[in-house]
Every structure is written in C-alpha cells, then in structure tokens.
mmCIF file of C-alpha atoms in Angstrom:
data_model
loop_
_atom_site.group_PDB
_atom_site.id
_atom_site.type_symbol
_atom_site.label_atom_id
_atom_site.label_comp_id
_atom_site.label_asym_id
_atom_site.label_seq_id
_atom_site.Cartn_x
_atom_site.Cartn_y
_atom_site.Cartn_z
ATOM 1 C CA MET H 1258 -18.176 -16.956 -210.765
ATOM 2 C CA ARG H 1259 -19.635 -14.049 -208.741
ATOM 3 C CA LYS H 1260 -21.844 -15.079 -205.799
ATOM 4 C CA ALA H 1261 -25.336 -14.443 -206.133
ATOM 5 C CA LEU H 1262 -27.129 -11.260 -204.428
ATOM 6 C CA ALA H 1263 -28.176 -11.915 -200.904
ATOM 7 C CA GLY H 1264 -31.943 -11.564 -201.961
ATOM 8 C CA LEU H 1265 -31.687 -13.404 -205.221
ATOM 9 C CA ALA H 1266 -32.838 -16.790 -203.949
ATOM 10 C CA ALA H 1267 -35.972 -15.196 -202.644
ATOM 11 C CA GLY H 1268 -36.615 -13.569 -206.065
ATOM 12 C CA VAL H 1269 -35.997 -9.981 -204.521
ATOM 13 C CA LEU H 1270 -34.607 -7.960 -207.320
ATOM 14 C CA LEU H 1271 -34.203 -4.214 -207.363
ATOM 15 C CA ALA H 1272 -34.588 -2.502 -210.669
ATOM 16 C CA GLY H 1273 -31.100 -1.612 -211.906
ATOM 17 C CA ALA H 1274 -29.483 -3.784 -209.451
ATOM 18 C CA VAL H 1275 -25.961 -5.054 -210.603
ATOM 19 C CA ALA H 1276 -25.738 -8.580 -211.957
ATOM 20 C CA ALA H 1277 -25.015 -11.303 -209.391
ATOM 21 C CA PHE H 1278 -22.329 -13.058 -211.467
ATOM 22 C CA THR H 1279 -19.334 -12.904 -213.626
ATOM 23 C CA GLY H 1280 -17.376 -15.132 -215.660
ATOM 24 C CA PRO H 1281 -14.632 -17.510 -214.784
ATOM 25 C CA GLN H 1282 -11.100 -16.606 -215.682
ATOM 26 C CA ALA H 1283 -10.223 -18.354 -218.914
ATOM 27 C CA GLY H 1284 -6.748 -19.427 -220.133
ATOM 28 C CA THR H 1285 -4.974 -17.666 -222.744
ATOM 29 C CA ALA H 1286 -4.826 -19.272 -226.181
ATOM 30 C CA ALA H 1287 -1.327 -20.076 -227.731
ATOM 31 C CA ALA H 1288 -2.173 -17.754 -230.401
ATOM 32 C CA ALA H 1289 -4.628 -14.846 -230.201
ATOM 33 C CA PRO H 1290 -7.429 -14.974 -232.632
ATOM 34 C CA THR H 1291 -7.185 -12.671 -235.602
ATOM 35 C CA PRO H 1292 -10.150 -11.239 -237.550
ATOM 36 C CA GLN H 1293 -11.743 -12.628 -240.503
ATOM 37 C CA PRO H 1294 -11.918 -9.801 -243.143
ATOM 38 C CA THR H 1295 -15.666 -8.723 -243.753
ATOM 39 C CA ALA H 1296 -17.356 -7.575 -246.930
ATOM 40 C CA SER H 1297 -16.533 -4.014 -247.750
ATOM 41 C CA SER H 1298 -19.429 -1.821 -247.193
ATOM 42 C CA SER H 1299 -19.981 1.510 -248.847
ATOM 43 C CA SER H 1300 -18.411 4.910 -247.653
ATOM 44 C CA ALA H 1301 -21.954 6.046 -246.501
ATOM 45 C CA ALA H 1302 -22.486 6.825 -242.895
ATOM 46 C CA PRO H 1303 -22.797 3.763 -240.396
ATOM 47 C CA PRO H 1304 -26.384 2.583 -239.770
ATOM 48 C CA SER H 1305 -28.396 4.459 -237.272
ATOM 49 C CA ALA H 1306 -29.830 3.064 -234.149
ATOM 50 C CA SER H 1307 -33.196 2.788 -235.743
ATOM 51 C CA GLU H 1308 -31.980 0.936 -238.836
ATOM 52 C CA LEU H 1309 -30.132 -1.577 -236.594
ATOM 53 C CA SER H 1310 -33.219 -2.120 -234.259
ATOM 54 C CA ASP H 1311 -35.368 -2.526 -237.266
ATOM 55 C CA ALA H 1312 -32.920 -5.144 -238.654
ATOM 56 C CA VAL H 1313 -33.189 -7.250 -235.701
ATOM 57 C CA ALA H 1314 -36.849 -6.602 -234.756
ATOM 58 C CA ASP H 1315 -37.838 -10.204 -235.531
ATOM 59 C CA CYS H 1316 -36.179 -13.453 -234.300
ATOM 60 C CA THR H 1317 -35.605 -14.767 -237.975
ATOM 61 C CA GLU H 1318 -34.105 -18.021 -236.418
ATOM 62 C CA GLN H 1319 -33.809 -19.001 -232.871
ATOM 63 C CA VAL H 1320 -30.506 -20.470 -232.251
ATOM 64 C CA SER H 1321 -30.838 -21.104 -228.341
ATOM 65 C CA ASN H 1322 -32.574 -24.400 -227.158
ATOM 66 C CA GLY H 1323 -34.464 -22.251 -224.583
ATOM 67 C CA LYS H 1324 -34.801 -18.619 -223.372
ATOM 68 C CA TYR H 1325 -33.063 -16.432 -220.862
ATOM 69 C CA ALA H 1326 -34.049 -14.147 -218.111
ATOM 70 C CA GLU H 1327 -33.223 -10.640 -217.924
ATOM 71 C CA ARG H 1328 -31.977 -11.157 -214.513
ATOM 72 C CA SER H 1329 -31.100 -14.499 -212.856
ATOM 73 C CA GLY H 1330 -34.086 -16.138 -211.244
ATOM 74 C CA GLN H 1331 -36.768 -14.166 -213.241
ATOM 75 C CA GLU H 1332 -39.023 -15.548 -215.988
ATOM 76 C CA ARG H 1333 -36.973 -16.682 -219.155
ATOM 77 C CA THR H 1334 -38.539 -14.725 -222.137
ATOM 78 C CA ILE H 1335 -35.376 -13.898 -224.021
ATOM 79 C CA PRO H 1336 -34.216 -15.872 -227.037
ATOM 80 C CA ILE H 1337 -30.983 -15.983 -228.878
ATOM 81 C CA CYS H 1338 -31.731 -15.222 -232.388
ATOM 82 C CA ALA H 1339 -29.774 -15.206 -235.711
ATOM 83 C CA THR H 1340 -30.598 -12.765 -238.608
ATOM 84 C CA GLY H 1341 -28.256 -12.299 -241.609
ATOM 85 C CA ASN H 1342 -24.625 -12.050 -240.413
ATOM 86 C CA ALA H 1343 -25.648 -11.328 -236.688
ATOM 87 C CA VAL H 1344 -26.624 -13.255 -233.661
ATOM 88 C CA HIS H 1345 -28.793 -10.965 -231.310
ATOM 89 C CA TRP H 1346 -30.838 -10.721 -228.311
ATOM 90 C CA ARG H 1347 -32.966 -7.900 -226.701
ATOM 91 C CA SER H 1348 -32.659 -7.456 -222.748
ATOM 92 C CA GLY H 1349 -32.078 -4.833 -220.178
ATOM 93 C CA MET H 1350 -28.689 -3.791 -219.043
ATOM 94 C CA THR H 1351 -27.203 -4.617 -215.691
ATOM 95 C CA ILE H 1352 -23.821 -2.719 -215.173
ATOM 96 C CA VAL H 1353 -20.578 -5.013 -214.902
ATOM 97 C CA CYS H 1354 -17.625 -3.406 -213.255
ATOM 98 C CA ASP H 1355 -15.438 -6.481 -213.072
ATOM 99 C CA GLY H 1356 -11.771 -6.537 -214.112
ATOM 100 C CA GLN H 1357 -8.987 -3.936 -213.300
ATOM 101 C CA ALA H 1358 -9.586 -1.666 -210.298
ATOM 102 C CA THR H 1359 -10.174 1.738 -211.328
ATOM 103 C CA ASP H 1360 -11.816 5.042 -209.783
ATOM 104 C CA LYS H 1361 -15.328 3.864 -210.682
ATOM 105 C CA CYS H 1362 -14.910 0.124 -210.688
ATOM 106 C CA ASN H 1363 -13.562 -1.345 -207.496
ATOM 107 C CA SER H 1364 -14.576 -3.294 -204.355
ATOM 108 C CA SER H 1365 -15.736 -0.013 -202.676
ATOM 109 C CA THR H 1366 -18.031 1.211 -205.727
ATOM 110 C CA ASP H 1367 -19.240 -2.247 -206.585
ATOM 111 C CA PRO H 1368 -20.212 -4.766 -203.832
ATOM 112 C CA TRP H 1369 -20.096 -7.592 -206.205
ATOM 113 C CA TRP H 1370 -16.786 -6.529 -207.897
ATOM 114 C CA GLN H 1371 -14.316 -9.202 -209.060
ATOM 115 C CA GLU H 1372 -10.779 -8.810 -210.248
ATOM 116 C CA GLY H 1373 -10.939 -11.063 -213.181
ATOM 117 C CA THR H 1374 -12.674 -11.143 -216.516
ATOM 118 C CA ALA H 1375 -13.203 -14.356 -218.628
ATOM 119 C CA TRP H 1376 -11.191 -12.987 -221.312
ATOM 120 C CA PRO H 1377 -7.990 -10.964 -220.546
ATOM 121 C CA GLN H 1378 -6.375 -8.066 -222.412
ATOM 122 C CA SER H 1379 -3.284 -8.805 -224.654
ATOM 123 C CA ASP H 1380 -0.957 -8.200 -221.843
ATOM 124 C CA GLY H 1381 -2.605 -10.677 -219.591
ATOM 125 C CA LYS H 1382 -4.313 -8.118 -217.518
ATOM 126 C CA PRO H 1383 -8.170 -8.359 -216.879
ATOM 127 C CA LEU H 1384 -10.188 -5.974 -218.972
ATOM 128 C CA ASN H 1385 -11.053 -2.371 -217.747
ATOM 129 C CA ALA H 1386 -14.526 -2.089 -217.436
ATOM 130 C CA GLU H 1387 -14.478 1.580 -216.816
ATOM 131 C CA LYS H 1388 -12.710 2.239 -219.985
ATOM 132 C CA LEU H 1389 -13.654 -0.741 -222.421
ATOM 133 C CA PRO H 1390 -17.054 -1.186 -223.822
ATOM 134 C CA PHE H 1391 -17.865 -4.975 -223.384
ATOM 135 C CA VAL H 1392 -20.678 -7.069 -222.997
ATOM 136 C CA VAL H 1393 -21.244 -10.397 -221.152
ATOM 137 C CA VAL H 1394 -22.516 -13.740 -222.744
ATOM 138 C CA PRO H 1395 -23.990 -16.645 -220.428
ATOM 139 C CA ILE H 1396 -21.725 -19.583 -219.472
ATOM 140 C CA SER H 1397 -22.347 -22.418 -221.957
ATOM 141 C CA SER H 1398 -25.221 -24.549 -221.161
ATOM 142 C CA SER H 1399 -27.735 -26.742 -222.718
ATOM 143 C CA ILE H 1400 -29.836 -23.531 -223.405
ATOM 144 C CA TRP H 1401 -27.034 -22.053 -225.696
ATOM 145 C CA ASP H 1402 -23.250 -22.369 -226.366
ATOM 146 C CA HIS H 1403 -21.977 -19.158 -227.480
ATOM 147 C CA ALA H 1404 -19.002 -21.005 -229.033
ATOM 148 C CA ASP H 1405 -21.426 -23.011 -231.338
ATOM 149 C CA SER H 1406 -22.460 -19.586 -232.669
ATOM 150 C CA GLU H 1407 -18.673 -18.692 -233.209
ATOM 151 C CA ILE H 1408 -18.732 -15.968 -230.490
ATOM 152 C CA THR H 1409 -15.876 -15.683 -228.290
ATOM 153 C CA GLY H 1410 -13.758 -13.068 -226.394
ATOM 154 C CA GLY H 1411 -13.233 -10.072 -228.775
ATOM 155 C CA THR H 1412 -16.348 -10.640 -230.888
ATOM 156 C CA VAL H 1413 -17.539 -7.310 -231.941
ATOM 157 C CA VAL H 1414 -20.940 -6.401 -230.664
ATOM 158 C CA ALA H 1415 -23.157 -3.428 -231.623
ATOM 159 C CA ALA H 1416 -25.326 -2.388 -228.773
ATOM 160 C CA VAL H 1417 -28.430 -0.187 -229.381
ATOM 161 C CA TYR H 1418 -30.536 1.951 -226.895
ATOM 162 C CA LYS H 1419 -32.997 4.527 -227.885
ATOM 163 C CA ASP H 1420 -31.128 6.641 -230.612
ATOM 164 C CA LYS H 1421 -27.576 5.686 -229.613
ATOM 165 C CA VAL H 1422 -25.319 2.880 -230.967
ATOM 166 C CA ALA H 1423 -22.068 1.872 -229.337
ATOM 167 C CA TYR H 1424 -19.678 -0.780 -230.483
ATOM 168 C CA ALA H 1425 -18.253 -3.313 -227.965
ATOM 169 C CA VAL H 1426 -16.607 -6.717 -227.519
ATOM 170 C CA VAL H 1427 -17.477 -9.772 -225.824
ATOM 171 C CA GLY H 1428 -15.480 -9.499 -222.669
ATOM 172 C CA ASP H 1429 -16.843 -11.803 -219.951
ATOM 173 C CA ARG H 1430 -19.183 -14.821 -219.092
ATOM 174 C CA GLY H 1431 -21.985 -14.549 -216.676
ATOM 175 C CA PRO H 1432 -24.849 -16.666 -215.303
ATOM 176 C CA ASP H 1433 -26.174 -19.593 -217.408
ATOM 177 C CA ASP H 1434 -29.871 -18.638 -217.137
ATOM 178 C CA ALA H 1435 -29.662 -14.749 -217.685
ATOM 179 C CA ILE H 1436 -28.483 -12.312 -220.495
ATOM 180 C CA GLY H 1437 -28.174 -8.695 -220.501
ATOM 181 C CA GLU H 1438 -25.016 -7.272 -218.973
ATOM 182 C CA GLY H 1439 -22.717 -4.561 -220.227
ATOM 183 C CA SER H 1440 -19.706 -2.822 -218.826
ATOM 184 C CA TYR H 1441 -19.588 0.674 -217.195
ATOM 185 C CA ALA H 1442 -18.015 2.027 -220.308
ATOM 186 C CA LEU H 1443 -20.733 0.575 -222.525
ATOM 187 C CA ALA H 1444 -23.566 1.887 -220.473
ATOM 188 C CA GLU H 1445 -21.933 5.340 -220.294
ATOM 189 C CA ALA H 1446 -21.500 5.394 -224.064
ATOM 190 C CA LEU H 1447 -25.217 4.379 -224.484
ATOM 191 C CA GLY H 1448 -26.402 7.150 -222.001
ATOM 192 C CA ILE H 1449 -27.538 4.559 -219.437
ATOM 193 C CA ASP H 1450 -26.622 5.230 -215.655
ATOM 194 C CA PRO H 1451 -23.228 3.337 -215.252
ATOM 195 C CA ASP H 1452 -23.186 3.284 -211.418
ATOM 196 C CA PRO H 1453 -22.501 -0.367 -210.423
ATOM 197 C CA ALA H 1454 -24.603 -0.452 -207.614
ATOM 198 C CA SER H 1455 -27.602 1.324 -208.626
ATOM 199 C CA GLY H 1456 -27.466 1.923 -212.352
ATOM 200 C CA GLY H 1457 -28.511 -0.021 -215.518
ATOM 201 C CA VAL H 1458 -31.859 -0.201 -217.268
ATOM 202 C CA ALA H 1459 -34.655 -2.844 -216.961
ATOM 203 C CA GLY H 1460 -36.828 -4.256 -219.723
ATOM 204 C CA LYS H 1461 -36.142 -5.447 -223.148
ATOM 205 C CA VAL H 1462 -34.888 -2.128 -224.421
ATOM 206 C CA VAL H 1463 -31.326 -2.730 -225.382
ATOM 207 C CA ASP H 1464 -30.425 -4.608 -228.569
ATOM 208 C CA TYR H 1465 -27.181 -6.634 -228.466
ATOM 209 C CA ILE H 1466 -26.127 -7.692 -231.932
ATOM 210 C CA ALA H 1467 -22.957 -9.833 -232.109
ATOM 211 C CA PHE H 1468 -21.270 -10.520 -235.421
ATOM 212 C CA PRO H 1469 -19.655 -13.971 -235.414
ATOM 213 C CA ARG H 1470 -16.083 -14.204 -236.429
ATOM 214 C CA VAL H 1471 -15.632 -10.397 -236.572
ATOM 215 C CA GLU H 1472 -13.128 -9.887 -233.613
ATOM 216 C CA SER H 1473 -11.297 -7.102 -232.377
ATOM 217 C CA SER H 1474 -7.519 -7.421 -232.214
ATOM 218 C CA PRO H 1475 -6.362 -6.840 -229.645
ATOM 219 C CA ILE H 1476 -9.580 -7.374 -227.587
ATOM 220 C CA GLU H 1477 -8.760 -3.883 -225.705
ATOM 221 C CA ASP H 1478 -8.641 -2.010 -229.052
ATOM 222 C CA ASN H 1479 -12.153 -0.307 -229.072
ATOM 223 C CA ALA H 1480 -11.130 1.758 -232.282
ATOM 224 C CA ASP H 1481 -10.584 -1.657 -234.140
ATOM 225 C CA ALA H 1482 -14.163 -2.875 -232.810
ATOM 226 C CA VAL H 1483 -15.740 0.272 -234.010
ATOM 227 C CA ALA H 1484 -14.397 0.128 -237.476
ATOM 228 C CA LYS H 1485 -15.125 -3.468 -237.983
ATOM 229 C CA GLY H 1486 -18.535 -3.271 -236.124
ATOM 230 C CA GLU H 1487 -19.677 -0.441 -238.531
ATOM 231 C CA GLU H 1488 -18.814 -2.437 -241.451
ATOM 232 C CA ALA H 1489 -20.662 -5.603 -240.138
ATOM 233 C CA ALA H 1490 -23.512 -3.539 -239.218
ATOM 234 C CA ALA H 1491 -23.712 -1.980 -242.652
ATOM 235 C CA ASP H 1492 -23.927 -5.477 -244.095
ATOM 236 C CA LEU H 1493 -26.661 -6.398 -241.905
ATOM 237 C CA VAL H 1494 -28.794 -3.453 -242.608
ATOM 238 C CA ALA H 1495 -28.143 -3.676 -246.355
ATOM 239 C CA GLY H 1496 -29.486 -7.285 -246.285
ATOM 240 C CA ARG H 1497 -25.983 -8.833 -247.139
ATOM 241 C CA ILE H 1498 -26.951 -11.988 -245.446
ATOM 242 C CA GLY H 1499 -25.570 -15.406 -244.973
ATOM 243 C CA CYS H 1500 -21.923 -14.471 -245.065
ATOM 244 C CA ILE H 1501 -21.394 -15.858 -241.570
ATOM 245 C CA SER H 1502 -23.577 -18.810 -241.218
ATOM 246 C CA ALA H 1503 -23.207 -20.067 -244.764
ATOM 247 C CA GLN H 1504 -19.502 -20.835 -244.209
ATOM 248 C CA LEU H 1505 -20.209 -23.079 -241.229
ATOM 249 C CA GLY H 1506 -20.609 -26.800 -240.689
ATOM 250 C CA PHE H 1507 -19.332 -28.314 -243.912
ATOM 251 C CA THR H 1508 -16.423 -30.981 -243.535
ATOM 252 C CA ASN H 1509 -16.441 -31.463 -247.346
ATOM 253 C CA TYR H 1510 -16.611 -29.143 -250.358
ATOM 254 C CA ASP H 1511 -17.979 -30.399 -253.671
ATOM 255 C CA GLU H 1512 -16.961 -28.881 -257.078
ATOM 256 C CA LEU H 1513 -19.299 -26.202 -258.075
ATOM 257 C CA SER H 1514 -20.255 -24.843 -261.478
ATOM 258 C CA ASP H 1515 -22.995 -23.620 -263.648
ATOM 259 C CA GLY H 1516 -26.597 -24.863 -262.384
ATOM 260 C CA ALA H 1517 -25.321 -25.678 -258.797
ATOM 261 C CA ASN H 1518 -27.421 -24.217 -256.097
ATOM 262 C CA GLY H 1519 -27.692 -24.357 -252.270
ATOM 263 C CA ASN H 1520 -25.644 -23.458 -249.084
ATOM 264 C CA LYS H 1521 -22.202 -24.366 -250.488
ATOM 265 C CA VAL H 1522 -22.931 -21.981 -253.468
ATOM 266 C CA ARG H 1523 -23.868 -19.470 -250.896
ATOM 267 C CA ALA H 1524 -20.851 -20.028 -248.903
ATOM 268 C CA ALA H 1525 -18.789 -19.714 -251.986
ATOM 269 C CA GLN H 1526 -20.441 -16.417 -252.948
ATOM 270 C CA CYS H 1527 -19.735 -15.081 -249.422
ATOM 271 C CA LEU H 1528 -15.974 -16.106 -249.489
ATOM 272 C CA LEU H 1529 -15.609 -14.555 -253.066
ATOM 273 C CA ARG H 1530 -16.833 -11.212 -251.625
ATOM 274 C CA THR H 1531 -14.559 -11.481 -248.617
ATOM 275 C CA ALA H 1532 -11.722 -11.987 -251.168
ATOM 276 C CA GLY H 1533 -12.516 -9.007 -253.017
ATOM 277 C CA ALA H 1534 -14.183 -10.916 -255.897
ATOM 278 C CA ASP H 1535 -17.876 -9.945 -255.371
ATOM 279 C CA ASP H 1536 -20.401 -11.046 -257.773
ATOM 280 C CA GLY H 1537 -22.243 -7.753 -257.787
ATOM 281 C CA GLN H 1538 -25.213 -9.126 -255.798
ATOM 282 C CA GLU H 1539 -26.797 -7.629 -252.836
ATOM 283 C CA ALA H 1540 -27.076 -10.922 -251.020
ATOM 284 C CA PRO H 1541 -25.688 -14.420 -251.690
ATOM 285 C CA SER H 1542 -28.269 -16.033 -253.939
ATOM 286 C CA GLY H 1543 -27.147 -19.732 -253.530
ATOM 287 C CA GLU H 1544 -27.597 -19.860 -257.318
ATOM 288 C CA TYR H 1545 -24.219 -20.514 -259.416
ATOM 289 C CA ASP H 1546 -25.129 -18.122 -262.255
ATOM 290 C CA LYS H 1547 -22.849 -16.290 -264.836
ATOM 291 C CA ALA H 1548 -22.076 -13.493 -262.228
ATOM 292 C CA THR H 1549 -20.808 -16.018 -259.770
ATOM 293 C CA ALA H 1550 -18.635 -17.783 -262.371
ATOM 294 C CA ASP H 1551 -17.242 -14.510 -263.438
ATOM 295 C CA ALA H 1552 -16.428 -13.725 -259.868
ATOM 296 C CA VAL H 1553 -14.796 -17.198 -259.538
ATOM 297 C CA THR H 1554 -12.641 -16.706 -262.659
ATOM 298 C CA LYS H 1555 -11.681 -13.207 -261.093
ATOM 299 C CA PHE H 1556 -10.463 -14.863 -258.051
ATOM 300 C CA GLN H 1557 -8.696 -17.660 -259.682
ATOM 301 C CA GLU H 1558 -6.755 -15.190 -261.782
ATOM 302 C CA GLN H 1559 -6.068 -13.284 -258.607
ATOM 303 C CA VAL H 1560 -4.373 -16.117 -256.713
ATOM 304 C CA GLY H 1561 -2.816 -17.672 -259.937
ATOM 305 C CA LEU H 1562 -5.021 -20.713 -260.473
ATOM 306 C CA ASP H 1563 -6.428 -21.953 -263.764
ATOM 307 C CA ALA H 1564 -9.311 -19.697 -264.665
ATOM 308 C CA THR H 1565 -11.967 -22.258 -265.255
ATOM 309 C CA GLY H 1566 -14.928 -20.442 -263.591
ATOM 310 C CA LYS H 1567 -15.544 -23.607 -261.476
ATOM 311 C CA VAL H 1568 -15.094 -23.869 -257.681
ATOM 312 C CA ASP H 1569 -12.858 -27.119 -257.484
ATOM 313 C CA SER H 1570 -10.862 -28.125 -254.530
ATOM 314 C CA LYS H 1571 -8.026 -25.962 -255.255
ATOM 315 C CA THR H 1572 -10.286 -22.932 -255.587
ATOM 316 C CA TRP H 1573 -12.010 -23.885 -252.355
ATOM 317 C CA THR H 1574 -8.713 -24.193 -250.499
ATOM 318 C CA ALA H 1575 -7.642 -20.659 -251.581
ATOM 319 C CA LEU H 1576 -11.047 -19.047 -250.801
ATOM 320 C CA LEU H 1577 -11.394 -20.927 -247.215
ATOM 321 C CA SER H 1578 -7.843 -19.922 -246.221
ATOM 322 C CA PHE H 1579 -8.208 -16.370 -247.303
ATOM 323 C CA GLY H 1580 -7.244 -13.601 -244.623
ATOM 324 C CA ASP H 1581 -4.457 -12.940 -242.105
ATOM 325 C CA THR H 1582 -1.711 -15.504 -241.814
ATOM 326 C CA PRO H 1583 -0.660 -15.622 -238.070
ATOM 327 C CA GLN H 1584 1.433 -18.695 -237.116
ATOM 328 C CA VAL H 1585 -0.870 -21.255 -235.353
ATOM 329 C CA GLY H 1586 -0.106 -24.663 -233.955
ATOM 330 C CA SER H 1587 -1.071 -26.964 -231.059
ATOM 331 C CA GLY H 1588 -3.234 -25.266 -228.391
ATOM 332 C CA ALA H 1589 -4.099 -22.343 -230.421
ATOM 333 C CA SER H 1590 -7.784 -21.425 -231.001
ATOM 334 C CA GLY H 1591 -9.768 -18.691 -232.939
ATOM 335 C CA GLU H 1592 -10.568 -17.639 -236.280
ATOM 336 C CA ALA H 1593 -7.363 -18.405 -238.087
ATOM 337 C CA VAL H 1594 -7.539 -21.957 -236.771
ATOM 338 C CA GLY H 1595 -10.956 -22.305 -238.183
ATOM 339 C CA ARG H 1596 -9.772 -21.314 -241.534
ATOM 340 C CA VAL H 1597 -7.045 -23.621 -241.547
ATOM 341 C CA GLN H 1598 -9.399 -26.571 -240.608
ATOM 342 C CA ARG H 1599 -11.843 -25.570 -243.564
ATOM 343 C CA ALA H 1600 -9.010 -25.379 -246.139
ATOM 344 C CA LEU H 1601 -7.583 -28.706 -244.904
ATOM 345 C CA ASN H 1602 -11.040 -30.137 -245.513
ATOM 346 C CA ALA H 1603 -11.108 -28.827 -248.853
ATOM 347 C CA ALA H 1604 -7.434 -29.480 -249.874
ATOM 348 C CA ILE H 1605 -6.970 -33.213 -248.396
ATOM 349 C CA SER H 1606 -10.598 -34.161 -247.324
ATOM 350 C CA ALA H 1607 -9.239 -34.059 -243.915
ATOM 351 C CA GLY H 1608 -12.845 -34.459 -242.345
ATOM 352 C CA ILE H 1609 -12.034 -32.137 -239.412
ATOM 353 C CA ASP H 1610 -14.901 -30.530 -237.170
ATOM 354 C CA THR H 1611 -14.332 -26.795 -237.643
ATOM 355 C CA ASP H 1612 -14.213 -25.980 -233.922
ATOM 356 C CA ARG H 1613 -11.522 -23.462 -234.167
ATOM 357 C CA GLN H 1614 -9.342 -25.277 -231.638
ATOM 358 C CA PHE H 1615 -5.970 -26.607 -232.802
ATOM 359 C CA GLY H 1616 -6.034 -30.060 -231.481
ATOM 360 C CA SER H 1617 -4.328 -33.425 -232.274
ATOM 361 C CA LYS H 1618 -6.456 -34.129 -235.388
ATOM 362 C CA THR H 1619 -5.873 -30.661 -236.800
ATOM 363 C CA ALA H 1620 -2.131 -31.093 -236.345
ATOM 364 C CA GLU H 1621 -2.051 -34.425 -237.874
ATOM 365 C CA ALA H 1622 -3.865 -33.018 -240.876
ATOM 366 C CA VAL H 1623 -1.419 -30.222 -241.277
ATOM 367 C CA LYS H 1624 1.325 -32.614 -241.184
ATOM 368 C CA GLU H 1625 -0.225 -34.582 -243.892
ATOM 369 C CA TYR H 1626 -0.825 -31.510 -246.082
ATOM 370 C CA GLN H 1627 2.682 -30.238 -245.315
ATOM 371 C CA SER H 1628 4.217 -33.593 -246.624
ATOM 372 C CA LYS H 1629 2.108 -33.696 -249.791
ATOM 373 C CA GLN H 1630 3.471 -30.106 -250.426
ATOM 374 C CA GLY H 1631 7.104 -30.891 -249.788
ATOM 375 C CA LEU H 1632 7.123 -28.778 -246.847
ATOM 376 C CA ASP H 1633 8.648 -29.307 -243.271
ATOM 377 C CA ALA H 1634 5.978 -31.428 -241.577
ATOM 378 C CA ASP H 1635 6.034 -29.842 -238.216
ATOM 379 C CA GLY H 1636 2.517 -29.436 -237.673
ATOM 380 C CA ILE H 1637 2.589 -25.662 -237.466
ATOM 381 C CA VAL H 1638 0.886 -23.441 -239.878
ATOM 382 C CA GLY H 1639 3.520 -20.773 -240.487
ATOM 383 C CA LYS H 1640 4.256 -18.562 -243.707
ATOM 384 C CA SER H 1641 5.131 -21.381 -246.108
ATOM 385 C CA THR H 1642 2.071 -23.326 -245.166
ATOM 386 C CA TRP H 1643 -0.218 -20.393 -245.431
ATOM 387 C CA GLU H 1644 1.245 -19.574 -248.748
ATOM 388 C CA ALA H 1645 0.565 -22.932 -250.079
ATOM 389 C CA LEU H 1646 -3.081 -22.951 -248.808
ATOM 390 C CA GLN H 1647 -3.670 -19.532 -250.108
ATOM 391 C CA ALA H 1648 -2.416 -20.533 -253.510
ATOM 392 C CA GLY H 1649 -4.839 -23.361 -253.579
ATOM 393 C CA LYS H 1650 -2.206 -26.200 -253.621
#
C-alpha cells in the first residue's frame, strides 16, 4: 500500500493533492472472470451525463456500514449506495498514476508512484494509468467489502463529471477510509486536470456508478468497457431495476408458477431478460403473471425443456447458467464461477454460498452433478458440463 503523504497525519491536505495510497498486488485467478450478458437496451443514444447523475441523485439504499472520506483523514460523509442495477458513490477525484511507468506516470512525475496495481492486465503486467481509464475502490473493511457487492477488478464503471461521461473499470484498491480516485486517463477523459502531483478535483462533484457483474474482458479493453457500460447505463436510466441484486443471495430456488411473487420471481424475470426471453415489462415486477409465464415458455422452448410455463428446477438451472462457457476449476474466481454455483444450487440443492470462488465445496458439488449426468467427475466445468447445465439437466 502506498505510504501516506508526509502531512497527512497532521490533517494537512492540499486541494487536488494525489491520494496517499494504492492497492496491494493481487494474485491472478486461475480463470479470468467473464462478463455476464446484460439486458439488451435500445439503439438510442447512450445516456447523457445529466441523465446518469439524476438516476443516482438519491441514495436509494445504503450498502456500506458507514461512510468514507473524500481524502484519508478527512470527515467521513460519503456512503456507498445501490440504485437499480448500480452501486454508486459521489466524491472528488484524486489522480492515480500507479502501474506501468509511462511518460506521464512515473516516479519523477508522481512522488507517490507505485509500479503495481491490485488487478493486472491479461498479460500479467500492471495496468497503464496513462492509457486506461480506471477507478480505485477501498480495501475491504468493516465499512464495506466491494466483493459483497460483486464488484471486482474489471467491473465496469460510468464516471460522470459536469457534462461528461467516461466509462472505466475497477483497477486498483486504495485506503480503507476514503473513496474517490481515478486514473490519469479517466481524469483526462472527464476534462479534469490529470497531473498526478497537482491535478484532480475536490468536492462531491464526480459520480462513480459501478455495474456489478458487468465486467470488461480483458480488463484493459476499454472499448469493451464502453460497450457494456453504455448498455448497463441505459438500463439504469430506463428504470430496468433489480437485474443485478435480485439474482444474489439464494441458496435454493423454489418452483414458480402463476400467483407467485417476491424476489425470486424478480430474479427469474431478470434472468429471462438476460437470456433473450423478455416479458416485455419495463422493470421486473416480482409478480408471476401471464407475461412472465409466456416468457418462461419461450425460454423453455429455446433450450429444449418441456414448455410448462413454470420455473422448475430444470428451468432454474438453465437460466442461472446462461452465458459464456469458459472452463473453470479449482482456484478460479469470477462471474462464471458464480453462475456455476447458482446453477448447482438449483440442479442438485448443493447449498453453496455464491461467493464466486471455486473452492473445495464447489468442486465437490460439480463432481456430484457430473456423476449424476454420467459425465467424467473431474470437478472441472468444461464444455460438456456447461452444456448439461444450460440444457437444464
């Protein structure tokens, strides 16, 4: 972690001074996270800066246990909030130049420069702060653990300042008591002075809007972050809420049919939309109506299940596993592992915590599922295991 500025302990902070910390180097997962497909938005122009700021103007739900300071050592007044499909905060921007040494970011231009970033590029090198727009999240603490909100390296973030929107990724970790740091490239994209020694902006003037489980792949591909960010941002502005949070936290999946209601219905509605079987409603209603039953029937026909219009264990399994199919096994982490865990909870009542970490319990559940399907019980989720899950077997 970057050492504190010399005057920090005394509370002497210069406006726009660079942040005093950076995140620790993180190990590379056995399998890189893959993005969860998001709801298809219309072909209209991406949301404007004012539309996005308006969408997160209120702290609909505070997900942090306390608040953060804009700069380490200052008064803590910034909560982490959840609204719709986003987790967001409003702060200033301290310039982060850590990572690869470049013309603008190096030990000469930045007195607090560090050569590492918490999450590396796909080639193992640190991120390039001069070229890649990225933001910093606090190190996990009792205030807030970004992993609990399913935010990790590569999670797509929309940053809004005045009339500008820039799409970035989560790329580093910083102090556990402050929030509001962006890379040289992100500041430049927003029209903020990117100088690591004297730039940045103070005050609650920048909206940081993260989209859990929407991840750029690879992390350094900003074009991918922009495409996915614009789509997720459109969902947020349109009020298509709940398609992130509603899918979390279940270890069992009850059968759903006409008359059912609640969060599991909302989760099914979100998953149906993700799979291209939208029920036509602007936002998940949580009510199992005819439109939902029709969407379920459409999806069941799509994957070859009996078209009953009811979400049984097979339909849950197919819905929860829908998406990309990378090989994942022991030691892997990320979005694809989370889908495997949820699907196994539906398929064999595995009771796994959906922590997106491929540990021993997940491996044992995979082996049990593979045995029941007559597959090689190697505990690795490869092509044949994905095919069985996505067919609802």
